[in-house]
PDB file of C-alpha atoms (C1' of nucleotides) in Angstrom:
ATOM      1  CA  MET X 600     -11.029-110.375  23.222  1.00 44.00           C
ATOM      2  CA  ALA X 601     -13.626-110.175  20.253  1.00 44.00           C
ATOM      3  CA  ASP X 602     -11.953-108.750  17.276  1.00 50.00           C
ATOM      4  CA  ARG X 603     -13.678-106.116  15.279  1.00 57.00           C
ATOM      5  CA  THR X 604     -13.394-104.817  12.127  1.00 70.00           C
ATOM      6  CA  SER X 605     -11.112-101.415  12.896  1.00 79.00           C
ATOM      7  CA  HIS X 606      -8.315-101.713  14.263  1.00 85.00           C
ATOM      8  CA  ARG X 607      -8.275 -97.895  15.321  1.00 88.00           C
ATOM      9  CA  ALA X 608      -9.628 -95.986  18.576  1.00 90.00           C
ATOM     10  CA  ALA X 609     -12.526 -94.569  18.420  1.00 93.00           C
ATOM     11  CA  PRO X 610     -13.415 -91.586  19.161  1.00 93.00           C
ATOM     12  CA  VAL X 611     -14.740 -90.608  22.233  1.00 94.00           C
ATOM     13  CA  HIS X 612     -17.637 -89.395  22.781  1.00 97.00           C
ATOM     14  CA  SER X 613     -20.025 -86.709  25.249  1.00 97.00           C
ATOM     15  CA  HIS X 614     -23.479 -87.235  26.215  1.00 98.00           C
ATOM     16  CA  PRO X 615     -25.151 -83.799  26.420  1.00 98.00           C
ATOM     17  CA  ASP X 616     -26.725 -84.900  29.417  1.00 97.00           C
ATOM     18  CA  GLU X 617     -22.927 -85.172  31.209  1.00 96.00           C
ATOM     19  CA  VAL X 618     -22.069 -81.331  29.069  1.00 97.00           C
ATOM     20  CA  SER X 619     -22.115 -78.317  30.980  1.00 97.00           C
ATOM     21  CA  ILE X 620     -23.305 -74.989  30.251  1.00 98.00           C
ATOM     22  CA  LEU X 621     -19.806 -73.368  30.615  1.00 98.00           C
ATOM     23  CA  THR X 622     -18.216 -76.454  28.477  1.00 98.00           C
ATOM     24  CA  ALA X 623     -21.182 -75.730  25.815  1.00 98.00           C
ATOM     25  CA  LEU X 624     -20.726 -71.930  25.983  1.00 98.00           C
ATOM     26  CA  THR X 625     -17.338 -72.304  25.494  1.00 98.00           C
ATOM     27  CA  ALA X 626     -17.315 -74.974  22.825  1.00 98.00           C
ATOM     28  CA  LEU X 627     -19.916 -72.248  20.697  1.00 98.00           C
ATOM     29  CA  ALA X 628     -17.933 -69.272  21.227  1.00 98.00           C
ATOM     30  CA  ASP X 629     -15.190 -69.303  18.230  1.00 98.00           C
ATOM     31  CA  PRO X 630     -15.726 -68.802  15.086  1.00 98.00           C
ATOM     32  CA  VAL X 631     -14.009 -72.169  13.613  1.00 98.00           C
ATOM     33  CA  ARG X 632     -16.597 -73.792  15.498  1.00 98.00           C
ATOM     34  CA  ILE X 633     -19.178 -72.399  14.665  1.00 98.00           C
ATOM     35  CA  GLN X 634     -19.011 -72.768  11.018  1.00 98.00           C
ATOM     36  CA  LEU X 635     -18.292 -76.448  11.599  1.00 98.00           C
ATOM     37  CA  VAL X 636     -21.282 -76.349  13.045  1.00 98.00           C
ATOM     38  CA  ARG X 637     -23.508 -74.461  11.091  1.00 98.00           C
ATOM     39  CA  GLU X 638     -21.716 -76.532   7.893  1.00 98.00           C
ATOM     40  CA  LEU X 639     -22.602 -79.704  10.126  1.00 98.00           C
ATOM     41  CA  ALA X 640     -26.183 -78.677  10.232  1.00 98.00           C
ATOM     42  CA  GLY X 641     -27.113 -78.017   6.572  1.00 97.00           C
ATOM     43  CA  SER X 642     -25.650 -81.551   5.742  1.00 97.00           C
ATOM     44  CA  ALA X 643     -27.593 -84.804   5.989  1.00 97.00           C
ATOM     45  CA  GLU X 644     -26.325 -86.922   8.694  1.00 97.00           C
ATOM     46  CA  TRP X 645     -23.319 -88.950   8.137  1.00 98.00           C
ATOM     47  CA  THR X 646     -22.157 -87.630   4.784  1.00 97.00           C
ATOM     48  CA  ARG X 647     -19.587 -84.514   6.106  1.00 98.00           C
ATOM     49  CA  ALA X 648     -15.992 -86.189   6.406  1.00 98.00           C
ATOM     50  CA  CYS X 649     -13.848 -83.945   9.524  1.00 98.00           C
ATOM     51  CA  GLY X 650     -11.452 -82.633   5.728  1.00 97.00           C
ATOM     52  CA  SER X 651     -14.661 -81.944   3.788  1.00 97.00           C
ATOM     53  CA  PHE X 652     -15.397 -78.548   5.835  1.00 98.00           C
ATOM     54  CA  ASP X 653     -14.727 -75.030   4.345  1.00 96.00           C
ATOM     55  CA  VAL X 654     -12.170 -73.766   7.448  1.00 97.00           C
ATOM     56  CA  PRO X 655      -9.348 -71.524   7.281  1.00 97.00           C
ATOM     57  CA  VAL X 656      -7.442 -74.022   9.153  1.00 97.00           C
ATOM     58  CA  GLY X 657      -4.838 -77.010   8.728  1.00 97.00           C
ATOM     59  CA  LYS X 658      -5.796 -79.914   9.572  1.00 97.00           C
ATOM     60  CA  ALA X 659      -3.857 -80.437  12.460  1.00 98.00           C
ATOM     61  CA  ALA X 660      -5.958 -77.786  13.952  1.00 98.00           C
ATOM     62  CA  LEU X 661      -9.345 -79.153  12.467  1.00 98.00           C
ATOM     63  CA  SER X 662      -8.860 -82.961  14.586  1.00 98.00           C
ATOM     64  CA  HIS X 663      -8.323 -80.405  18.090  1.00 98.00           C
ATOM     65  CA  HIS X 664     -11.595 -78.185  16.982  1.00 98.00           C
ATOM     66  CA  PHE X 665     -14.029 -81.966  16.522  1.00 98.00           C
ATOM     67  CA  GLY X 666     -12.045 -83.021  19.356  1.00 98.00           C
ATOM     68  CA  VAL X 667     -14.121 -80.385  21.749  1.00 98.00           C
ATOM     69  CA  LEU X 668     -17.187 -79.930  19.134  1.00 98.00           C
ATOM     70  CA  ARG X 669     -17.147 -84.145  20.609  1.00 98.00           C
ATOM     71  CA  ALA X 670     -16.806 -82.954  24.115  1.00 98.00           C
ATOM     72  CA  ALA X 671     -19.341 -80.893  24.639  1.00 98.00           C
ATOM     73  CA  GLY X 672     -21.754 -83.188  23.101  1.00 98.00           C
ATOM     74  CA  LEU X 673     -22.306 -81.387  20.003  1.00 98.00           C
ATOM     75  CA  VAL X 674     -21.340 -84.153  17.732  1.00 98.00           C
ATOM     76  CA  GLU X 675     -21.003 -87.984  17.471  1.00 98.00           C
ATOM     77  CA  GLN X 676     -18.802 -89.614  14.869  1.00 98.00           C
ATOM     78  CA  ARG X 677     -17.883 -92.767  13.297  1.00 97.00           C
ATOM     79  CA  ASP X 678     -15.409 -94.161  11.565  1.00 97.00           C
ATOM     80  CA  GLU X 679     -16.235 -95.140   8.001  1.00 96.00           C
ATOM     81  CA  GLY X 680     -13.311 -96.895   6.337  1.00 94.00           C
ATOM     82  CA  PRO X 681     -10.516 -94.004   5.573  1.00 95.00           C
ATOM     83  CA  LYS X 682     -12.267 -91.585   6.944  1.00 97.00           C
ATOM     84  CA  ARG X 683     -14.463 -90.372   9.776  1.00 98.00           C
ATOM     85  CA  VAL X 684     -17.798 -89.128   9.172  1.00 98.00           C
ATOM     86  CA  ASN X 685     -19.878 -86.494  11.332  1.00 98.00           C
ATOM     87  CA  ARG X 686     -23.180 -85.945  13.009  1.00 98.00           C
ATOM     88  CA  LEU X 687     -24.433 -82.914  14.592  1.00 98.00           C
ATOM     89  CA  ARG X 688     -26.441 -84.019  17.588  1.00 98.00           C
ATOM     90  CA  ARG X 689     -29.289 -81.656  17.327  1.00 98.00           C
ATOM     91  CA  GLU X 690     -31.890 -83.502  18.994  1.00 98.00           C
ATOM     92  CA  GLU X 691     -29.377 -84.914  22.146  1.00 98.00           C
ATOM     93  CA  PHE X 692     -28.070 -81.168  22.620  1.00 98.00           C
ATOM     94  CA  ASP X 693     -31.667 -79.514  22.419  1.00 98.00           C
ATOM     95  CA  ALA X 694     -32.981 -81.449  25.244  1.00 97.00           C
ATOM     96  CA  ARG X 695     -29.924 -80.450  27.686  1.00 97.00           C
ATOM     97  CA  PHE X 696     -29.916 -77.077  26.711  1.00 98.00           C
ATOM     98  CA  PRO X 697     -32.624 -75.548  24.768  1.00 97.00           C
ATOM     99  CA  GLY X 698     -32.932 -72.996  22.607  1.00 97.00           C
ATOM    100  CA  LEU X 699     -28.723 -73.015  22.474  1.00 98.00           C
ATOM    101  CA  LEU X 700     -28.041 -74.844  18.915  1.00 98.00           C
ATOM    102  CA  ASP X 701     -30.315 -73.045  17.368  1.00 97.00           C
ATOM    103  CA  LEU X 702     -29.468 -69.635  18.217  1.00 98.00           C
ATOM    104  CA  VAL X 703     -26.391 -70.292  16.974  1.00 98.00           C
ATOM    105  CA  LEU X 704     -27.748 -71.271  13.344  1.00 97.00           C
ATOM    106  CA  ARG X 705     -30.031 -69.076  13.621  1.00 93.00           C
ATOM    107  CA  GLU X 706     -27.938 -66.002  12.888  1.00 75.00           C
ATOM    108  CA  ASP X 707     -26.110 -64.926   9.760  1.00 64.00           C
ATOM    109  CA  ALA X 708     -23.062 -62.826  10.727  1.00 53.00           C
ATOM    110  CA  CYS X 709     -20.616 -64.152  13.357  1.00 48.00           C
TER     111      CYS X 709
ATOM    112  CA  MET U1432     -20.102 -26.498  27.555  1.00 46.00           C
ATOM    113  CA  ALA U1433     -22.856 -27.217  30.206  1.00 45.00           C
ATOM    114  CA  ASP U1434     -22.521 -28.804  33.644  1.00 53.00           C
ATOM    115  CA  ARG U1435     -23.363 -31.949  34.940  1.00 60.00           C
ATOM    116  CA  THR U1436     -24.326 -33.121  37.985  1.00 73.00           C
ATOM    117  CA  SER U1437     -21.340 -35.695  37.244  1.00 82.00           C
ATOM    118  CA  HIS U1438     -17.775 -35.397  36.316  1.00 87.00           C
ATOM    119  CA  ARG U1439     -17.628 -38.926  36.115  1.00 89.00           C
ATOM    120  CA  ALA U1440     -16.866 -40.626  32.755  1.00 92.00           C
ATOM    121  CA  ALA U1441     -19.978 -42.335  31.814  1.00 93.00           C
ATOM    122  CA  PRO U1442     -19.440 -45.588  31.263  1.00 94.00           C
ATOM    123  CA  VAL U1443     -19.477 -47.520  27.649  1.00 95.00           C
ATOM    124  CA  HIS U1444     -22.758 -49.372  26.352  1.00 97.00           C
ATOM    125  CA  SER U1445     -24.287 -52.308  23.769  1.00 97.00           C
ATOM    126  CA  HIS U1446     -27.035 -52.548  22.836  1.00 98.00           C
ATOM    127  CA  PRO U1447     -27.913 -56.276  22.894  1.00 98.00           C
ATOM    128  CA  ASP U1448     -29.328 -55.978  18.979  1.00 97.00           C
ATOM    129  CA  GLU U1449     -25.714 -54.476  18.009  1.00 96.00           C
ATOM    130  CA  VAL U1450     -23.340 -57.177  19.512  1.00 97.00           C
ATOM    131  CA  SER U1451     -23.162 -60.748  17.278  1.00 97.00           C
ATOM    132  CA  ILE U1452     -23.600 -63.887  19.030  1.00 98.00           C
ATOM    133  CA  LEU U1453     -19.878 -64.695  18.941  1.00 98.00           C
ATOM    134  CA  THR U1454     -19.458 -61.639  21.378  1.00 98.00           C
ATOM    135  CA  ALA U1455     -22.578 -62.533  23.829  1.00 98.00           C
ATOM    136  CA  LEU U1456     -21.229 -66.482  23.970  1.00 98.00           C
ATOM    137  CA  THR U1457     -17.762 -65.500  24.900  1.00 98.00           C
ATOM    138  CA  ALA U1458     -18.925 -63.271  27.285  1.00 98.00           C
ATOM    139  CA  LEU U1459     -21.185 -65.669  29.262  1.00 98.00           C
ATOM    140  CA  ALA U1460     -18.088 -68.297  28.464  1.00 98.00           C
ATOM    141  CA  ASP U1461     -16.382 -68.020  32.284  1.00 98.00           C
ATOM    142  CA  PRO U1462     -17.417 -68.588  35.090  1.00 97.00           C
ATOM    143  CA  VAL U1463     -16.952 -65.436  36.973  1.00 98.00           C
ATOM    144  CA  ARG U1464     -19.191 -63.824  34.408  1.00 98.00           C
ATOM    145  CA  ILE U1465     -21.868 -66.425  34.720  1.00 98.00           C
ATOM    146  CA  GLN U1466     -21.410 -65.699  38.864  1.00 98.00           C
ATOM    147  CA  LEU U1467     -21.839 -62.669  38.766  1.00 98.00           C
ATOM    148  CA  VAL U1468     -25.085 -62.073  36.080  1.00 98.00           C
ATOM    149  CA  ARG U1469     -26.610 -64.896  37.981  1.00 98.00           C
ATOM    150  CA  GLU U1470     -26.714 -63.013  41.192  1.00 97.00           C
ATOM    151  CA  LEU U1471     -27.016 -59.796  40.041  1.00 98.00           C
ATOM    152  CA  ALA U1472     -30.677 -62.178  38.139  1.00 98.00           C
ATOM    153  CA  GLY U1473     -31.139 -62.471  42.301  1.00 97.00           C
ATOM    154  CA  SER U1474     -31.434 -59.102  42.783  1.00 97.00           C
ATOM    155  CA  ALA U1475     -33.609 -56.190  42.519  1.00 98.00           C
ATOM    156  CA  GLU U1476     -32.860 -53.325  39.465  1.00 98.00           C
ATOM    157  CA  TRP U1477     -30.199 -50.880  40.603  1.00 98.00           C
ATOM    158  CA  THR U1478     -29.696 -52.366  44.011  1.00 97.00           C
ATOM    159  CA  ARG U1479     -25.920 -53.729  43.759  1.00 98.00           C
ATOM    160  CA  ALA U1480     -22.808 -51.597  43.250  1.00 98.00           C
ATOM    161  CA  CYS U1481     -19.597 -53.849  41.622  1.00 98.00           C
ATOM    162  CA  GLY U1482     -17.662 -54.409  44.715  1.00 97.00           C
ATOM    163  CA  SER U1483     -20.888 -56.167  46.180  1.00 97.00           C
ATOM    164  CA  PHE U1484     -20.103 -59.201  44.457  1.00 98.00           C
ATOM    165  CA  ASP U1485     -18.759 -62.714  45.669  1.00 95.00           C
ATOM    166  CA  VAL U1486     -16.186 -63.285  43.701  1.00 97.00           C
ATOM    167  CA  PRO U1487     -13.071 -64.727  43.852  1.00 97.00           C
ATOM    168  CA  VAL U1488     -10.844 -61.736  41.985  1.00 97.00           C
ATOM    169  CA  GLY U1489      -9.675 -58.454  42.849  1.00 97.00           C
ATOM    170  CA  LYS U1490     -11.497 -55.498  41.816  1.00 97.00           C
ATOM    171  CA  ALA U1491      -9.220 -54.752  38.844  1.00 98.00           C
ATOM    172  CA  ALA U1492     -10.378 -57.721  37.313  1.00 98.00           C
ATOM    173  CA  LEU U1493     -14.067 -57.175  38.416  1.00 98.00           C
ATOM    174  CA  SER U1494     -14.300 -54.007  36.652  1.00 98.00           C
ATOM    175  CA  HIS U1495     -12.894 -55.308  33.221  1.00 98.00           C
ATOM    176  CA  HIS U1496     -14.979 -58.345  33.743  1.00 98.00           C
ATOM    177  CA  PHE U1497     -17.781 -55.650  34.020  1.00 98.00           C
ATOM    178  CA  GLY U1498     -16.407 -53.872  30.814  1.00 98.00           C
ATOM    179  CA  VAL U1499     -17.187 -57.215  28.702  1.00 98.00           C
ATOM    180  CA  LEU U1500     -20.752 -57.938  30.758  1.00 98.00           C
ATOM    181  CA  ARG U1501     -21.178 -53.959  29.341  1.00 98.00           C
ATOM    182  CA  ALA U1502     -20.116 -54.628  25.881  1.00 98.00           C
ATOM    183  CA  ALA U1503     -22.005 -57.920  25.461  1.00 98.00           C
ATOM    184  CA  GLY U1504     -25.299 -56.067  26.315  1.00 98.00           C
ATOM    185  CA  LEU U1505     -25.503 -58.263  29.320  1.00 98.00           C
ATOM    186  CA  VAL U1506     -25.338 -55.064  31.760  1.00 98.00           C
ATOM    187  CA  GLU U1507     -26.230 -51.489  32.262  1.00 98.00           C
ATOM    188  CA  GLN U1508     -24.946 -49.516  34.250  1.00 98.00           C
ATOM    189  CA  ARG U1509     -24.986 -45.924  36.299  1.00 97.00           C
ATOM    190  CA  ASP U1510     -23.517 -43.683  38.717  1.00 97.00           C
ATOM    191  CA  GLU U1511     -24.757 -43.435  42.236  1.00 96.00           C
ATOM    192  CA  GLY U1512     -22.844 -40.956  44.176  1.00 94.00           C
ATOM    193  CA  PRO U1513     -19.348 -42.775  44.561  1.00 95.00           C
ATOM    194  CA  LYS U1514     -21.234 -46.571  43.110  1.00 97.00           C
ATOM    195  CA  ARG U1515     -21.507 -47.849  40.059  1.00 98.00           C
ATOM    196  CA  VAL U1516     -24.926 -49.922  40.409  1.00 98.00           C
ATOM    197  CA  ASN U1517     -26.200 -52.513  37.692  1.00 98.00           C
ATOM    198  CA  ARG U1518     -28.649 -53.635  36.501  1.00 98.00           C
ATOM    199  CA  LEU U1519     -29.713 -57.075  34.166  1.00 98.00           C
ATOM    200  CA  ARG U1520     -30.817 -56.112  30.884  1.00 98.00           C
ATOM    201  CA  ARG U1521     -32.649 -59.684  30.720  1.00 98.00           C
ATOM    202  CA  GLU U1522     -36.237 -58.259  28.147  1.00 98.00           C
ATOM    203  CA  GLU U1523     -33.712 -56.825  26.098  1.00 98.00           C
ATOM    204  CA  PHE U1524     -31.089 -59.616  25.575  1.00 98.00           C
ATOM    205  CA  ASP U1525     -33.974 -62.006  25.784  1.00 98.00           C
ATOM    206  CA  ALA U1526     -35.484 -60.305  23.226  1.00 97.00           C
ATOM    207  CA  ARG U1527     -31.864 -60.425  21.105  1.00 97.00           C
ATOM    208  CA  PHE U1528     -30.947 -63.735  22.226  1.00 98.00           C
ATOM    209  CA  PRO U1529     -34.175 -65.684  23.253  1.00 97.00           C
ATOM    210  CA  GLY U1530     -33.495 -68.558  25.596  1.00 97.00           C
ATOM    211  CA  LEU U1531     -29.545 -68.314  26.579  1.00 98.00           C
ATOM    212  CA  LEU U1532     -29.951 -65.914  29.255  1.00 98.00           C
ATOM    213  CA  ASP U1533     -32.719 -68.424  30.516  1.00 97.00           C
ATOM    214  CA  LEU U1534     -30.096 -70.923  29.880  1.00 98.00           C
ATOM    215  CA  VAL U1535     -27.332 -69.267  31.597  1.00 98.00           C
ATOM    216  CA  LEU U1536     -29.354 -68.281  34.923  1.00 97.00           C
ATOM    217  CA  ARG U1537     -31.629 -71.915  34.957  1.00 93.00           C
ATOM    218  CA  GLU U1538     -28.481 -74.602  35.530  1.00 75.00           C
ATOM    219  CA  ASP U1539     -27.260 -75.233  39.008  1.00 65.00           C
ATOM    220  CA  ALA U1540     -23.808 -76.378  38.377  1.00 53.00           C
ATOM    221  CA  CYS U1541     -20.742 -74.724  36.887  1.00 49.00           C
TER     222      CYS U1541
ATOM    223  C1'  DG G  22      -9.649 -29.170  53.370  1.00 63.28           C
ATOM    224  C1'  DG G  23      -8.399 -34.282  54.963  1.00 63.28           C
ATOM    225  C1'  DG G  24      -9.800 -38.717  54.334  1.00 63.28           C
ATOM    226  C1'  DA G  25     -12.631 -42.677  53.684  1.00 63.28           C
ATOM    227  C1'  DC G  26     -14.508 -45.424  49.771  1.00 63.28           C
ATOM    228  C1'  DT G  27     -15.794 -46.929  44.956  1.00 63.28           C
ATOM    229  C1'  DG G  28     -14.309 -48.057  40.615  1.00 63.28           C
ATOM    230  C1'  DT G  29     -11.158 -47.256  36.361  1.00 63.28           C
ATOM    231  C1'  DA G  30      -6.497 -47.787  34.097  1.00 63.28           C
ATOM    232  C1'  DT G  31      -2.011 -48.651  34.058  1.00 63.28           C
ATOM    233  C1'  DG G  32       1.936 -52.315  33.644  1.00 63.28           C
ATOM    234  C1'  DG G  33       3.571 -56.375  34.096  1.00 63.28           C
ATOM    235  C1'  DT G  34       3.225 -61.854  34.614  1.00 63.28           C
ATOM    236  C1'  DT G  35       0.701 -65.435  34.009  1.00 63.28           C
ATOM    237  C1'  DC G  36      -1.609 -68.731  31.604  1.00 63.28           C
ATOM    238  C1'  DT G  37      -4.686 -70.691  28.321  1.00 63.28           C
ATOM    239  C1'  DC G  38      -5.998 -71.780  23.314  1.00 63.28           C
ATOM    240  C1'  DA G  39      -5.482 -71.070  18.673  1.00 63.28           C
ATOM    241  C1'  DT G  40      -2.553 -72.587  15.719  1.00 63.28           C
ATOM    242  C1'  DC G  41       1.025 -75.248  12.935  1.00 63.28           C
ATOM    243  C1'  DG G  42       4.934 -78.709  11.380  1.00 63.28           C
ATOM    244  C1'  DA G  43       6.384 -82.697  11.235  1.00 63.28           C
ATOM    245  C1'  DA G  44       5.695 -88.005  12.461  1.00 63.28           C
ATOM    246  C1'  DC G  45       2.992 -91.519  13.001  1.00 63.28           C
ATOM    247  C1'  DA G  46      -1.615 -94.681  13.002  1.00 63.28           C
ATOM    248  C1'  DC G  47      -4.874 -96.586  10.180  1.00 63.28           C
ATOM    249  C1'  DT G  48      -7.233 -98.226   5.588  1.00 63.28           C
ATOM    250  C1'  DT G  49      -8.088 -98.372   0.753  1.00 63.28           C
ATOM    251  C1'  DC G  50      -6.649 -99.157  -3.724  1.00 63.28           C
ATOM    252  C1'  DG G  51      -3.098-100.152  -7.283  1.00 63.28           C
TER     253       DG G  51
ATOM    254  C1'  DC F 970       3.868-105.075  -0.884  1.00 63.28           C
ATOM    255  C1'  DG F 971       4.281-100.049  -2.166  1.00 63.28           C
ATOM    256  C1'  DA F 972       1.723 -95.524  -2.859  1.00 63.28           C
ATOM    257  C1'  DA F 973      -2.356 -92.383  -1.656  1.00 63.28           C
ATOM    258  C1'  DG F 974      -5.511 -90.299   0.942  1.00 63.28           C
ATOM    259  C1'  DT F 975      -7.566 -89.291   6.311  1.00 63.28           C
ATOM    260  C1'  DG F 976      -7.178 -88.135  10.454  1.00 63.28           C
ATOM    261  C1'  DT F 977      -4.735 -87.946  15.593  1.00 63.28           C
ATOM    262  C1'  DT F 978      -1.013 -87.013  17.650  1.00 63.28           C
ATOM    263  C1'  DC F 979       3.573 -84.056  19.651  1.00 63.28           C
ATOM    264  C1'  DG F 980       6.334 -80.324  20.615  1.00 63.28           C
ATOM    265  C1'  DA F 981       6.528 -75.276  19.689  1.00 63.28           C
ATOM    266  C1'  DT F 982       4.782 -70.753  19.196  1.00 63.28           C
ATOM    267  C1'  DG F 983       2.119 -66.637  19.211  1.00 63.28           C
ATOM    268  C1'  DA F 984      -1.851 -64.103  21.149  1.00 63.28           C
ATOM    269  C1'  DG F 985      -5.056 -63.084  23.759  1.00 63.28           C
ATOM    270  C1'  DA F 986      -7.341 -63.513  28.017  1.00 63.28           C
ATOM    271  C1'  DA F 987      -7.016 -63.381  33.427  1.00 63.28           C
ATOM    272  C1'  DC F 988      -5.084 -61.293  37.012  1.00 63.28           C
ATOM    273  C1'  DC F 989      -2.626 -58.504  40.876  1.00 63.28           C
ATOM    274  C1'  DA F 990      -0.470 -54.299  42.801  1.00 63.28           C
ATOM    275  C1'  DT F 991       0.012 -49.987  42.158  1.00 63.28           C
ATOM    276  C1'  DA F 992      -1.054 -45.384  41.370  1.00 63.28           C
ATOM    277  C1'  DC F 993      -5.095 -42.580  39.808  1.00 63.28           C
ATOM    278  C1'  DA F 994      -9.862 -40.257  39.655  1.00 63.28           C
ATOM    279  C1'  DG F 995     -14.805 -39.168  41.180  1.00 63.28           C
ATOM    280  C1'  DT F 996     -17.993 -38.911  45.633  1.00 63.28           C
ATOM    281  C1'  DC F 997     -19.553 -38.548  49.848  1.00 63.28           C
ATOM    282  C1'  DC F 998     -19.069 -36.821  54.480  1.00 63.28           C
ATOM    283  C1'  DC F 999     -16.945 -34.974  58.697  1.00 63.28           C
TER     284       DC F 999
END
DNA sequence: GGGACTGTATGGTTCTCATCGAACACTTCG
DNA sequence: CGAAGTGTTCGATGAGAACCATACAGTCCC
């Protein structure tokens, strides 16, 4: 088999098209994940590593939350050296669930 | 004190305007409540009593789910004789969270 | 009044989910 | 190689949600 640059297991992704509305709503019905999505929306793509978010949880819980966001088709991840950088799947997710992401991003309060 | 026609405690409602996005998403992130909202959307207003829904839970749990929907500003209830009839707050909820209700109602699968 | 019907409240069980600490894997750099 | 940095996995814990069975409170009709 072909050798790759990284020997690390690639993160498992779901495309928004294969995601149910229930999964999408469940993923967004959490204050920590809402904050992650919002911060991600305010940054350029592929610029934020997982550990760079200002959330009041340890890194184990943080890793779990990113797993949920990936499974819901909300976030895409790529390994860049020792870091894992993120990208919000705005267009794809909006095509599948029009307006949902806008709603979460538009709100000020929680 | 003034006597009223009903001696039953009126149900506690929340208007969608006082509801946070987190509360709204949490209320909709449940298969039973999604089904309730969908059935309600397919019926005329004030025609469905709480017990008339085809959901696989007992009436105690059902009462709880309607409480959550009321608190999220999704459902309005009124006493009509021994029954408590429901109405989906489509316009009000849509004004507060544009597109969210449409999304839940548009989907076929869960 | 008495009985049937509808929904709520209470108490208790079960289950899921968010969280943490610790151990582990991989990358980079000295 | 060894140390530092980043993120995942595992096991355990705690909080909250969903659920049921039962008891209770109104309403309607005979």
